Every structure is written in structure tokens, then in C-alpha cells.
Amino acid sequence: MNEDNSVKEINIRAAIEAILFAAGGSVERDRIAQALEISAEEVDSGVEALLNDYESTETGITIIKLKNSYQMVSRKEYAPQIRTVMDLRRNTPLSQAALEVLAVVAYNQPVTKAFVEQVRGVDCSGVIGSLTSKDLIEEKGRLELPGRPLLYGTTENFLRCFNISSLDELPPLPESEDEKEPQETEPEE
């Protein structure tokens, strides 16, 4: 690599770091590429180089990928100290009902409230409102049916909270008894 390329690479890394730090939230990879007039692949390699730098110097920050976006965040191991300094209360855990609704939405999105209620067998208005206020689910539009019911899906914050970069990383659902293929058995001799 000649010197011009290495200087450019360092400047790209520094620029990506500055953008992510200043944004305070996630920034789409394509927006970073457009701002720096580089390819999306160069953004990915710049982020990878930053992550390697952070690992080698054991910094208190890291970068996470959320779908097609990146975000600079503090490392989990420093959460107690950050909470103390910022006087933050630990978030209350989600109720069993909230986790069930979140799972139905995450695995089937976009879904209507009626669908979630059909799956769970109980009214879910309060839980959906709570998950929306916690920014774990959001309105994704309306269904083209009479009454035009709202459609819900997960948010980027959902990915962040569950430490995944895309819904593809959700564990597979267990097969129900109805879906299992009957096993052919060999006749005993």
C-alpha cells in the first residue's frame, strides 16, 4: 500500500469515527459512504479497522451494526459505572406478556394488534402501548382492509437491546408437533 492510500485509510477511519460519535445514534452505511464519497464496502472496512483499533487498545467504546447502520456505543462491562455517573435507574425488565407480544411481532412482522391477540388469546392493547413507548416496536403502516388496522414491527432499538444486528439472528422457532415430519421406521426383523 502506498503512502497516499494509507493516509486516505486513516482519514476515512477518523471521519467514520467522528460521524458516529457526533450522530449519537445509528447512521446508515450508505449515508456515511455518500458523505465521504467512498463505497459502502470501504465504510465496512473502515469500521472493521476501527473495531480492531478499539480491541487492541481496550477502549470503553465499540461500534455495533444494526441492519445497514452503525452506531458507536459504550461497552457493556462499563454499564454499572455509566449508570452511577448518569444517575440512571436500571431499566425494569419486560413482563412475560411483553416478551410474548414482542416475540409474536418479531417473528411475524408486520402484524396487526388483532393478529397478536389471536395468537395470545388475550387483549394486548396495554402491552403494545408499553412496547411502543419503550421504542421496541413501532407502527409500520396500515393494512389494506376495512378499518385499515395498524401494522407493527420491531425497531432498531429492539436490535440494540437484544444485541443482534438483524432479525435473521433470532433463534429458530421450535417445531410444533403438527409440523414435524413423521419419521419412517424400519420394520424390526
Steps between C-alpha positions, in 0.01 A plus 500: 500500500650836406509793743208688338272197547600451865439870575163477324413188703590672828294804401204278406518322836524831684212645299279196567584520869418872510169447319391218731605691811325821394182321394439352843271243336526261209604620155424312180804358326392654168476848657854469633620382157324790330639757745856370459464432127609138542338161441291317759768230506761764592273607788481139618877460489545836677266390778683166522833684534354720774372195685848345480649823638247503785573135584878544498492804730216370722286813472167546673315539171416277208294514183197282440323418175121535486359380166679733253604756762785545745496653847772589748413367847663446837611149588257295710752437775500872589121526533498508884748788512315690227171459686661630820644808331185573304272410794305256284271241648530153360226446246221290637491159336226420253203305630424152370207647301728765345757237402227287341360792300852604398572146378176486297582835338869419438435165334190599299537869418333705379201397711174652621392521862218258413754243377702527821181466706393196296836332564504583872126466563478819711475879453843647425423873477690594817800286420524632144479855636777426751728342239438795269590750774820302572581527126519122458216491245358767272221560254603382154196614305141385456348182360285545190187352659181659634587714800860520376657347815850607602793273424779459756862395467820511703731801515872556479488539878367141520811381316722707730332370819525139391855547369427379146570674172202362309187292550676214321695446823186411698508138611278266296159424640454147630294277273152422624379141509274567197792618284739214577547253219405146593815293532511190287594206711662186381299183573668289763624162380 
